[in-house]
């Protein structure tokens, strides 16, 4: 995105344990993955390392064709790498949320989670925030799979779940102002609703214009962002509805 959020002015009233734990989990998973220099237990041979990276993404990434039943297990991208065995296709819906394609991919997602995650967690409570994060990530992956039924390129990354966090933010704390680097160089304080709203509009436009398939154009799963965001808005509204019926303030919910 052309806008990089740095800080939300909402005064978080308790430590965002879940948001920080999710960030830590994503970072640790990346550091243990074969594309990271820290994972010294993988082969030092260049060609073997390529197969190990491919196996890693195919095993832990969510492949649309596998999820929709088009194929049992997707074929390896390289004919020199063996077919993976023993993959749990449905577990890959969850594992794919913690797998990233590179350091830049990881950093971009974690910045958004660091800025918006603590706010949403503080507003709806820790357990509900964790449930929302996982549920919207699941909805995002399924939405992407249904958008490209026969796709055999694995989906990886936390952006679907983070889009869900942004959708919930639009409902529970849209009045905040967010310090943002516009075009990654110009600092501005923007209304939270304008920032996350423009994010959704951009993702939707990229999706409907056909730039949503991994492996084509930018390689970004825009459909996952759209479905994750919508799921976040819906679940955010549900949380508000539950609060209204129970008479419980969001700040009292854990």
PDB file of C-alpha atoms in Angstrom:
ATOM      1  CA  UNK A   1       0.000   0.000   0.000  1.00  0.00           C
ATOM      2  CA  UNK A   2       1.029   3.625  -0.496  1.00  0.00           C
ATOM      3  CA  UNK A   3       0.157   4.376   3.150  1.00  0.00           C
ATOM      4  CA  UNK A   4       2.145   2.934   6.048  1.00  0.00           C
ATOM      5  CA  UNK A   5       0.466   3.307   9.479  1.00  0.00           C
ATOM      6  CA  UNK A   6       2.737   4.084  12.413  1.00  0.00           C
ATOM      7  CA  UNK A   7       0.523   4.758  15.407  1.00  0.00           C
ATOM      8  CA  UNK A   8      -3.124   4.945  16.473  1.00  0.00           C
ATOM      9  CA  UNK A   9      -3.987   7.634  19.048  1.00  0.00           C
ATOM     10  CA  UNK A  10      -6.467   5.438  20.934  1.00  0.00           C
ATOM     11  CA  UNK A  11      -5.172   5.010  24.529  1.00  0.00           C
ATOM     12  CA  UNK A  12      -4.958   1.239  24.977  1.00  0.00           C
ATOM     13  CA  UNK A  13      -5.790   0.485  28.617  1.00  0.00           C
ATOM     14  CA  UNK A  14      -4.165  -2.909  29.021  1.00  0.00           C
ATOM     15  CA  UNK A  15      -1.315  -4.836  27.486  1.00  0.00           C
ATOM     16  CA  UNK A  16      -2.380  -6.262  24.093  1.00  0.00           C
ATOM     17  CA  UNK A  17      -1.176  -9.746  24.969  1.00  0.00           C
ATOM     18  CA  UNK A  18      -2.898 -11.554  22.105  1.00  0.00           C
ATOM     19  CA  UNK A  19      -1.847  -9.096  19.390  1.00  0.00           C
ATOM     20  CA  UNK A  20       1.779  -9.214  20.512  1.00  0.00           C
ATOM     21  CA  UNK A  21       1.664 -13.020  20.843  1.00  0.00           C
ATOM     22  CA  UNK A  22       0.373 -13.290  17.262  1.00  0.00           C
ATOM     23  CA  UNK A  23       3.170 -11.033  16.043  1.00  0.00           C
ATOM     24  CA  UNK A  24       5.730 -13.134  17.920  1.00  0.00           C
ATOM     25  CA  UNK A  25       4.271 -16.363  16.495  1.00  0.00           C
ATOM     26  CA  UNK A  26       4.444 -15.044  12.930  1.00  0.00           C
ATOM     27  CA  UNK A  27       8.045 -13.879  13.376  1.00  0.00           C
ATOM     28  CA  UNK A  28       9.155 -17.158  14.966  1.00  0.00           C
ATOM     29  CA  UNK A  29       7.513 -19.235  12.238  1.00  0.00           C
ATOM     30  CA  UNK A  30       9.316 -17.177   9.601  1.00  0.00           C
ATOM     31  CA  UNK A  31      12.674 -17.497  11.353  1.00  0.00           C
ATOM     32  CA  UNK A  32      12.194 -21.276  11.407  1.00  0.00           C
ATOM     33  CA  UNK A  33      11.226 -21.485   7.732  1.00  0.00           C
ATOM     34  CA  UNK A  34      13.661 -22.612   5.008  1.00  0.00           C
ATOM     35  CA  UNK A  35      13.786 -19.198   3.285  1.00  0.00           C
ATOM     36  CA  UNK A  36      15.222 -17.594   6.460  1.00  0.00           C
ATOM     37  CA  UNK A  37      18.990 -17.572   6.984  1.00  0.00           C
ATOM     38  CA  UNK A  38      18.404 -18.431  10.651  1.00  0.00           C
ATOM     39  CA  UNK A  39      17.062 -21.913   9.767  1.00  0.00           C
ATOM     40  CA  UNK A  40      20.470 -23.570   9.568  1.00  0.00           C
ATOM     41  CA  UNK A  41      19.036 -27.071   9.901  1.00  0.00           C
ATOM     42  CA  UNK A  42      17.916 -27.012   6.267  1.00  0.00           C
ATOM     43  CA  UNK A  43      20.234 -28.093   3.469  1.00  0.00           C
ATOM     44  CA  UNK A  44      23.061 -25.771   2.441  1.00  0.00           C
ATOM     45  CA  UNK A  45      22.866 -27.094  -1.126  1.00  0.00           C
ATOM     46  CA  UNK A  46      21.169 -24.530  -3.355  1.00  0.00           C
ATOM     47  CA  UNK A  47      19.043 -26.984  -5.344  1.00  0.00           C
ATOM     48  CA  UNK A  48      17.976 -28.994  -2.306  1.00  0.00           C
ATOM     49  CA  UNK A  49      17.067 -25.763  -0.515  1.00  0.00           C
ATOM     50  CA  UNK A  50      14.780 -24.789  -3.417  1.00  0.00           C
ATOM     51  CA  UNK A  51      12.882 -28.061  -3.033  1.00  0.00           C
ATOM     52  CA  UNK A  52      12.705 -27.616   0.742  1.00  0.00           C
ATOM     53  CA  UNK A  53      11.208 -24.145   0.314  1.00  0.00           C
ATOM     54  CA  UNK A  54       8.706 -25.446  -2.230  1.00  0.00           C
ATOM     55  CA  UNK A  55       7.772 -28.339   0.036  1.00  0.00           C
ATOM     56  CA  UNK A  56       7.330 -25.915   2.934  1.00  0.00           C
ATOM     57  CA  UNK A  57       4.891 -23.678   1.057  1.00  0.00           C
ATOM     58  CA  UNK A  58       2.978 -26.587  -0.488  1.00  0.00           C
ATOM     59  CA  UNK A  59       2.681 -28.374   2.869  1.00  0.00           C
ATOM     60  CA  UNK A  60       1.682 -25.425   5.091  1.00  0.00           C
ATOM     61  CA  UNK A  61       0.092 -23.105   2.523  1.00  0.00           C
ATOM     62  CA  UNK A  62      -3.589 -23.300   1.610  1.00  0.00           C
ATOM     63  CA  UNK A  63      -3.992 -24.450  -1.999  1.00  0.00           C
ATOM     64  CA  UNK A  64      -7.391 -23.525  -3.535  1.00  0.00           C
ATOM     65  CA  UNK A  65      -7.607 -26.644  -5.709  1.00  0.00           C
ATOM     66  CA  UNK A  66      -7.049 -28.875  -2.670  1.00  0.00           C
ATOM     67  CA  UNK A  67      -9.635 -27.043  -0.564  1.00  0.00           C
ATOM     68  CA  UNK A  68     -12.292 -27.190  -3.279  1.00  0.00           C
ATOM     69  CA  UNK A  69     -11.605 -30.840  -4.113  1.00  0.00           C
ATOM     70  CA  UNK A  70     -10.328 -30.166  -7.638  1.00  0.00           C
ATOM     71  CA  UNK A  71      -7.209 -32.200  -6.835  1.00  0.00           C
ATOM     72  CA  UNK A  72      -6.208 -34.381  -3.907  1.00  0.00           C
ATOM     73  CA  UNK A  73      -2.785 -32.754  -3.573  1.00  0.00           C
ATOM     74  CA  UNK A  74      -1.372 -30.132  -5.932  1.00  0.00           C
ATOM     75  CA  UNK A  75       1.580 -31.100  -8.102  1.00  0.00           C
ATOM     76  CA  UNK A  76       5.031 -29.666  -7.251  1.00  0.00           C
ATOM     77  CA  UNK A  77       5.952 -26.540  -9.193  1.00  0.00           C
ATOM     78  CA  UNK A  78       9.300 -28.096 -10.133  1.00  0.00           C
ATOM     79  CA  UNK A  79       9.469 -31.580 -11.601  1.00  0.00           C
ATOM     80  CA  UNK A  80      12.769 -32.089  -9.778  1.00  0.00           C
ATOM     81  CA  UNK A  81      11.099 -31.812  -6.357  1.00  0.00           C
ATOM     82  CA  UNK A  82       9.149 -34.748  -4.888  1.00  0.00           C
ATOM     83  CA  UNK A  83       5.407 -34.760  -4.244  1.00  0.00           C
ATOM     84  CA  UNK A  84       4.600 -33.991  -0.611  1.00  0.00           C
ATOM     85  CA  UNK A  85       2.884 -36.653   1.472  1.00  0.00           C
ATOM     86  CA  UNK A  86       0.758 -36.603   4.608  1.00  0.00           C
ATOM     87  CA  UNK A  87      -0.511 -33.041   4.244  1.00  0.00           C
ATOM     88  CA  UNK A  88      -3.588 -32.043   6.253  1.00  0.00           C
ATOM     89  CA  UNK A  89      -5.464 -29.928   3.704  1.00  0.00           C
ATOM     90  CA  UNK A  90      -7.928 -28.398   6.149  1.00  0.00           C
ATOM     91  CA  UNK A  91      -5.274 -27.642   8.761  1.00  0.00           C
ATOM     92  CA  UNK A  92      -3.468 -25.662   6.067  1.00  0.00           C
ATOM     93  CA  UNK A  93      -6.269 -23.086   6.309  1.00  0.00           C
ATOM     94  CA  UNK A  94      -4.861 -22.160   9.726  1.00  0.00           C
ATOM     95  CA  UNK A  95      -1.170 -22.855   9.203  1.00  0.00           C
ATOM     96  CA  UNK A  96      -1.130 -20.649   6.093  1.00  0.00           C
ATOM     97  CA  UNK A  97      -1.939 -17.623   8.303  1.00  0.00           C
ATOM     98  CA  UNK A  98       1.506 -17.869   9.896  1.00  0.00           C
ATOM     99  CA  UNK A  99       3.577 -18.582   6.778  1.00  0.00           C
ATOM    100  CA  UNK A 100       5.090 -15.681   4.819  1.00  0.00           C
ATOM    101  CA  UNK A 101       6.832 -15.529   1.477  1.00  0.00           C
ATOM    102  CA  UNK A 102       9.690 -13.338   2.651  1.00  0.00           C
ATOM    103  CA  UNK A 103      10.876 -10.760   5.180  1.00  0.00           C
ATOM    104  CA  UNK A 104       9.166  -7.845   3.387  1.00  0.00           C
ATOM    105  CA  UNK A 105       5.871  -9.761   3.265  1.00  0.00           C
ATOM    106  CA  UNK A 106       6.140 -10.486   6.987  1.00  0.00           C
ATOM    107  CA  UNK A 107       7.119  -6.928   7.926  1.00  0.00           C
ATOM    108  CA  UNK A 108       4.267  -5.322   5.993  1.00  0.00           C
ATOM    109  CA  UNK A 109       1.674  -7.536   7.658  1.00  0.00           C
ATOM    110  CA  UNK A 110       3.114  -7.179  11.147  1.00  0.00           C
ATOM    111  CA  UNK A 111       3.140  -3.373  10.951  1.00  0.00           C
ATOM    112  CA  UNK A 112      -0.627  -3.353  10.381  1.00  0.00           C
ATOM    113  CA  UNK A 113      -1.197  -5.910  13.126  1.00  0.00           C
ATOM    114  CA  UNK A 114       1.009  -3.898  15.521  1.00  0.00           C
ATOM    115  CA  UNK A 115      -0.920  -0.655  14.893  1.00  0.00           C
ATOM    116  CA  UNK A 116      -4.524  -1.886  14.698  1.00  0.00           C
ATOM    117  CA  UNK A 117      -4.455  -5.184  16.604  1.00  0.00           C
ATOM    118  CA  UNK A 118      -3.995  -3.692  20.114  1.00  0.00           C
ATOM    119  CA  UNK A 119      -6.869  -1.257  19.566  1.00  0.00           C
ATOM    120  CA  UNK A 120      -9.337  -3.936  18.483  1.00  0.00           C
ATOM    121  CA  UNK A 121      -8.159  -6.288  21.241  1.00  0.00           C
ATOM    122  CA  UNK A 122      -8.668  -3.564  23.849  1.00  0.00           C
ATOM    123  CA  UNK A 123     -12.149  -2.769  22.538  1.00  0.00           C
ATOM    124  CA  UNK A 124     -13.541  -6.302  22.251  1.00  0.00           C
ATOM    125  CA  UNK A 125     -11.430  -8.328  24.694  1.00  0.00           C
ATOM    126  CA  UNK A 126      -8.590 -10.790  24.327  1.00  0.00           C
ATOM    127  CA  UNK A 127     -10.447 -14.028  23.684  1.00  0.00           C
ATOM    128  CA  UNK A 128     -12.873 -12.421  21.260  1.00  0.00           C
ATOM    129  CA  UNK A 129      -9.984 -10.788  19.446  1.00  0.00           C
ATOM    130  CA  UNK A 130      -8.204 -14.119  19.031  1.00  0.00           C
ATOM    131  CA  UNK A 131     -11.431 -15.755  17.815  1.00  0.00           C
ATOM    132  CA  UNK A 132     -12.024 -12.885  15.378  1.00  0.00           C
ATOM    133  CA  UNK A 133      -8.467 -13.078  14.044  1.00  0.00           C
ATOM    134  CA  UNK A 134      -8.645 -16.814  13.360  1.00  0.00           C
ATOM    135  CA  UNK A 135     -12.223 -16.754  12.050  1.00  0.00           C
ATOM    136  CA  UNK A 136     -11.590 -13.919   9.597  1.00  0.00           C
ATOM    137  CA  UNK A 137      -8.367 -15.555   8.444  1.00  0.00           C
ATOM    138  CA  UNK A 138     -10.342 -18.724   7.772  1.00  0.00           C
ATOM    139  CA  UNK A 139     -13.043 -16.782   5.896  1.00  0.00           C
ATOM    140  CA  UNK A 140     -10.387 -15.017   3.830  1.00  0.00           C
ATOM    141  CA  UNK A 141      -8.714 -18.257   2.761  1.00  0.00           C
ATOM    142  CA  UNK A 142     -12.018 -19.927   1.886  1.00  0.00           C
ATOM    143  CA  UNK A 143     -13.130 -16.850  -0.042  1.00  0.00           C
ATOM    144  CA  UNK A 144      -9.926 -16.882  -2.061  1.00  0.00           C
ATOM    145  CA  UNK A 145     -10.263 -20.616  -2.715  1.00  0.00           C
ATOM    146  CA  UNK A 146     -13.791 -20.164  -4.043  1.00  0.00           C
ATOM    147  CA  UNK A 147     -12.592 -17.302  -6.248  1.00  0.00           C
ATOM    148  CA  UNK A 148     -10.053 -19.524  -8.022  1.00  0.00           C
ATOM    149  CA  UNK A 149     -11.347 -23.065  -7.662  1.00  0.00           C
ATOM    150  CA  UNK A 150      -8.610 -24.719  -9.698  1.00  0.00           C
ATOM    151  CA  UNK A 151      -5.680 -22.656  -8.432  1.00  0.00           C
ATOM    152  CA  UNK A 152      -2.625 -24.701  -7.421  1.00  0.00           C
ATOM    153  CA  UNK A 153      -0.435 -21.911  -6.051  1.00  0.00           C
ATOM    154  CA  UNK A 154      -0.411 -21.973  -2.229  1.00  0.00           C
ATOM    155  CA  UNK A 155      -1.855 -19.021  -0.338  1.00  0.00           C
ATOM    156  CA  UNK A 156       0.328 -17.833   2.527  1.00  0.00           C
ATOM    157  CA  UNK A 157       0.401 -14.850   4.863  1.00  0.00           C
ATOM    158  CA  UNK A 158      -1.531 -13.189   7.666  1.00  0.00           C
ATOM    159  CA  UNK A 159      -3.059 -10.485   5.485  1.00  0.00           C
ATOM    160  CA  UNK A 160      -6.505 -12.126   5.330  1.00  0.00           C
ATOM    161  CA  UNK A 161      -6.754 -12.218   9.124  1.00  0.00           C
ATOM    162  CA  UNK A 162      -5.292  -8.720   9.423  1.00  0.00           C
ATOM    163  CA  UNK A 163      -7.879  -7.489   6.908  1.00  0.00           C
ATOM    164  CA  UNK A 164     -10.447  -8.926   9.310  1.00  0.00           C
ATOM    165  CA  UNK A 165      -8.891  -6.908  12.132  1.00  0.00           C
ATOM    166  CA  UNK A 166      -9.161  -3.777   9.976  1.00  0.00           C
ATOM    167  CA  UNK A 167     -12.814  -4.554   9.251  1.00  0.00           C
ATOM    168  CA  UNK A 168     -13.546  -4.897  12.972  1.00  0.00           C
ATOM    169  CA  UNK A 169     -11.597  -1.684  13.637  1.00  0.00           C
ATOM    170  CA  UNK A 170     -13.910   0.152  11.248  1.00  0.00           C
ATOM    171  CA  UNK A 171     -16.819  -0.855  13.488  1.00  0.00           C
ATOM    172  CA  UNK A 172     -15.403  -0.625  17.016  1.00  0.00           C
ATOM    173  CA  UNK A 173     -12.956   2.305  16.865  1.00  0.00           C
ATOM    174  CA  UNK A 174     -13.277   4.311  13.658  1.00  0.00           C
ATOM    175  CA  UNK A 175     -12.986   7.696  15.411  1.00  0.00           C
ATOM    176  CA  UNK A 176      -9.254   7.406  16.081  1.00  0.00           C
ATOM    177  CA  UNK A 177      -6.627   9.267  14.113  1.00  0.00           C
ATOM    178  CA  UNK A 178      -3.704   7.301  12.765  1.00  0.00           C
ATOM    179  CA  UNK A 179      -0.220   8.689  12.176  1.00  0.00           C
ATOM    180  CA  UNK A 180       0.610   7.481   8.685  1.00  0.00           C
ATOM    181  CA  UNK A 181       3.410   7.736   6.169  1.00  0.00           C
ATOM    182  CA  UNK A 182       1.636   8.548   2.908  1.00  0.00           C
ATOM    183  CA  UNK A 183       3.613   7.251  -0.078  1.00  0.00           C
ATOM    184  CA  UNK A 184       5.903   5.920   2.683  1.00  0.00           C
ATOM    185  CA  UNK A 185       7.572   9.348   3.095  1.00  0.00           C
ATOM    186  CA  UNK A 186       4.979  12.024   4.025  1.00  0.00           C
ATOM    187  CA  UNK A 187       3.803  11.865   7.675  1.00  0.00           C
ATOM    188  CA  UNK A 188       0.103  12.684   8.165  1.00  0.00           C
ATOM    189  CA  UNK A 189      -2.566  12.105  10.815  1.00  0.00           C
ATOM    190  CA  UNK A 190      -5.540  10.527   9.078  1.00  0.00           C
ATOM    191  CA  UNK A 191      -8.954   9.479  10.420  1.00  0.00           C
ATOM    192  CA  UNK A 192      -8.945   5.765  11.136  1.00  0.00           C
ATOM    193  CA  UNK A 193     -12.125   5.212   9.140  1.00  0.00           C
ATOM    194  CA  UNK A 194     -10.609   6.908   6.090  1.00  0.00           C
ATOM    195  CA  UNK A 195      -7.450   4.812   6.213  1.00  0.00           C
ATOM    196  CA  UNK A 196      -9.074   1.407   6.620  1.00  0.00           C
ATOM    197  CA  UNK A 197     -11.958   2.366   4.330  1.00  0.00           C
ATOM    198  CA  UNK A 198      -9.565   3.315   1.535  1.00  0.00           C
ATOM    199  CA  UNK A 199      -7.699   0.049   2.147  1.00  0.00           C
ATOM    200  CA  UNK A 200     -10.883  -1.935   1.510  1.00  0.00           C
ATOM    201  CA  UNK A 201     -11.834   0.087  -1.575  1.00  0.00           C
ATOM    202  CA  UNK A 202      -8.383  -0.443  -3.068  1.00  0.00           C
ATOM    203  CA  UNK A 203      -8.409  -4.190  -2.362  1.00  0.00           C
ATOM    204  CA  UNK A 204     -11.915  -4.509  -3.824  1.00  0.00           C
ATOM    205  CA  UNK A 205     -11.000  -2.626  -6.994  1.00  0.00           C
ATOM    206  CA  UNK A 206      -7.900  -4.763  -7.485  1.00  0.00           C
ATOM    207  CA  UNK A 207     -10.008  -7.873  -6.920  1.00  0.00           C
ATOM    208  CA  UNK A 208     -12.794  -7.030  -9.365  1.00  0.00           C
ATOM    209  CA  UNK A 209     -10.330  -5.963 -12.056  1.00  0.00           C
ATOM    210  CA  UNK A 210      -8.841  -9.450 -12.052  1.00  0.00           C
ATOM    211  CA  UNK A 211      -5.596  -8.925 -10.133  1.00  0.00           C
ATOM    212  CA  UNK A 212      -6.504 -11.372  -7.377  1.00  0.00           C
ATOM    213  CA  UNK A 213      -4.875 -14.617  -8.432  1.00  0.00           C
ATOM    214  CA  UNK A 214      -1.581 -15.624  -6.817  1.00  0.00           C
ATOM    215  CA  UNK A 215       1.053 -16.129  -9.475  1.00  0.00           C
ATOM    216  CA  UNK A 216      -0.504 -13.540 -11.770  1.00  0.00           C
ATOM    217  CA  UNK A 217       0.404  -9.859 -11.862  1.00  0.00           C
ATOM    218  CA  UNK A 218       1.359  -8.855  -8.303  1.00  0.00           C
ATOM    219  CA  UNK A 219       0.847 -12.343  -6.832  1.00  0.00           C
ATOM    220  CA  UNK A 220      -1.378 -10.898  -4.081  1.00  0.00           C
ATOM    221  CA  UNK A 221      -4.593 -12.687  -3.074  1.00  0.00           C
ATOM    222  CA  UNK A 222      -6.864  -9.640  -3.137  1.00  0.00           C
ATOM    223  CA  UNK A 223     -10.015 -11.744  -2.810  1.00  0.00           C
ATOM    224  CA  UNK A 224      -8.738 -12.968   0.567  1.00  0.00           C
ATOM    225  CA  UNK A 225      -8.327  -9.364   1.707  1.00  0.00           C
ATOM    226  CA  UNK A 226     -11.852  -8.485   0.635  1.00  0.00           C
ATOM    227  CA  UNK A 227     -13.510 -11.499   2.260  1.00  0.00           C
ATOM    228  CA  UNK A 228     -11.421 -11.136   5.409  1.00  0.00           C
ATOM    229  CA  UNK A 229     -12.361  -7.474   5.757  1.00  0.00           C
ATOM    230  CA  UNK A 230     -16.078  -8.162   5.259  1.00  0.00           C
ATOM    231  CA  UNK A 231     -15.917 -10.978   7.825  1.00  0.00           C
ATOM    232  CA  UNK A 232     -14.256  -8.565  10.266  1.00  0.00           C
ATOM    233  CA  UNK A 233     -17.003  -5.989   9.810  1.00  0.00           C
ATOM    234  CA  UNK A 234     -19.698  -8.632  10.367  1.00  0.00           C
ATOM    235  CA  UNK A 235     -18.044 -10.074  13.465  1.00  0.00           C
ATOM    236  CA  UNK A 236     -17.391  -6.571  14.799  1.00  0.00           C
ATOM    237  CA  UNK A 237     -21.085  -5.791  14.470  1.00  0.00           C
ATOM    238  CA  UNK A 238     -21.948  -9.079  16.220  1.00  0.00           C
ATOM    239  CA  UNK A 239     -19.728  -8.118  19.154  1.00  0.00           C
ATOM    240  CA  UNK A 240     -21.522  -4.782  19.413  1.00  0.00           C
ATOM    241  CA  UNK A 241     -24.872  -6.538  19.287  1.00  0.00           C
ATOM    242  CA  UNK A 242     -23.830  -8.922  22.082  1.00  0.00           C
ATOM    243  CA  UNK A 243     -22.646  -5.983  24.169  1.00  0.00           C
ATOM    244  CA  UNK A 244     -25.966  -4.170  23.666  1.00  0.00           C
ATOM    245  CA  UNK A 245     -28.017  -7.217  24.668  1.00  0.00           C
ATOM    246  CA  UNK A 246     -25.890  -8.043  27.722  1.00  0.00           C
ATOM    247  CA  UNK A 247     -25.338  -4.500  28.908  1.00  0.00           C
ATOM    248  CA  UNK A 248     -21.588  -5.178  29.127  1.00  0.00           C
ATOM    249  CA  UNK A 249     -19.054  -2.569  28.073  1.00  0.00           C
ATOM    250  CA  UNK A 250     -16.528  -3.718  25.496  1.00  0.00           C
ATOM    251  CA  UNK A 251     -13.731  -2.605  27.787  1.00  0.00           C
ATOM    252  CA  UNK A 252     -14.921  -5.070  30.449  1.00  0.00           C
ATOM    253  CA  UNK A 253     -14.837  -8.093  28.142  1.00  0.00           C
ATOM    254  CA  UNK A 254     -11.819 -10.429  28.189  1.00  0.00           C
TER     255      UNK A 254
END
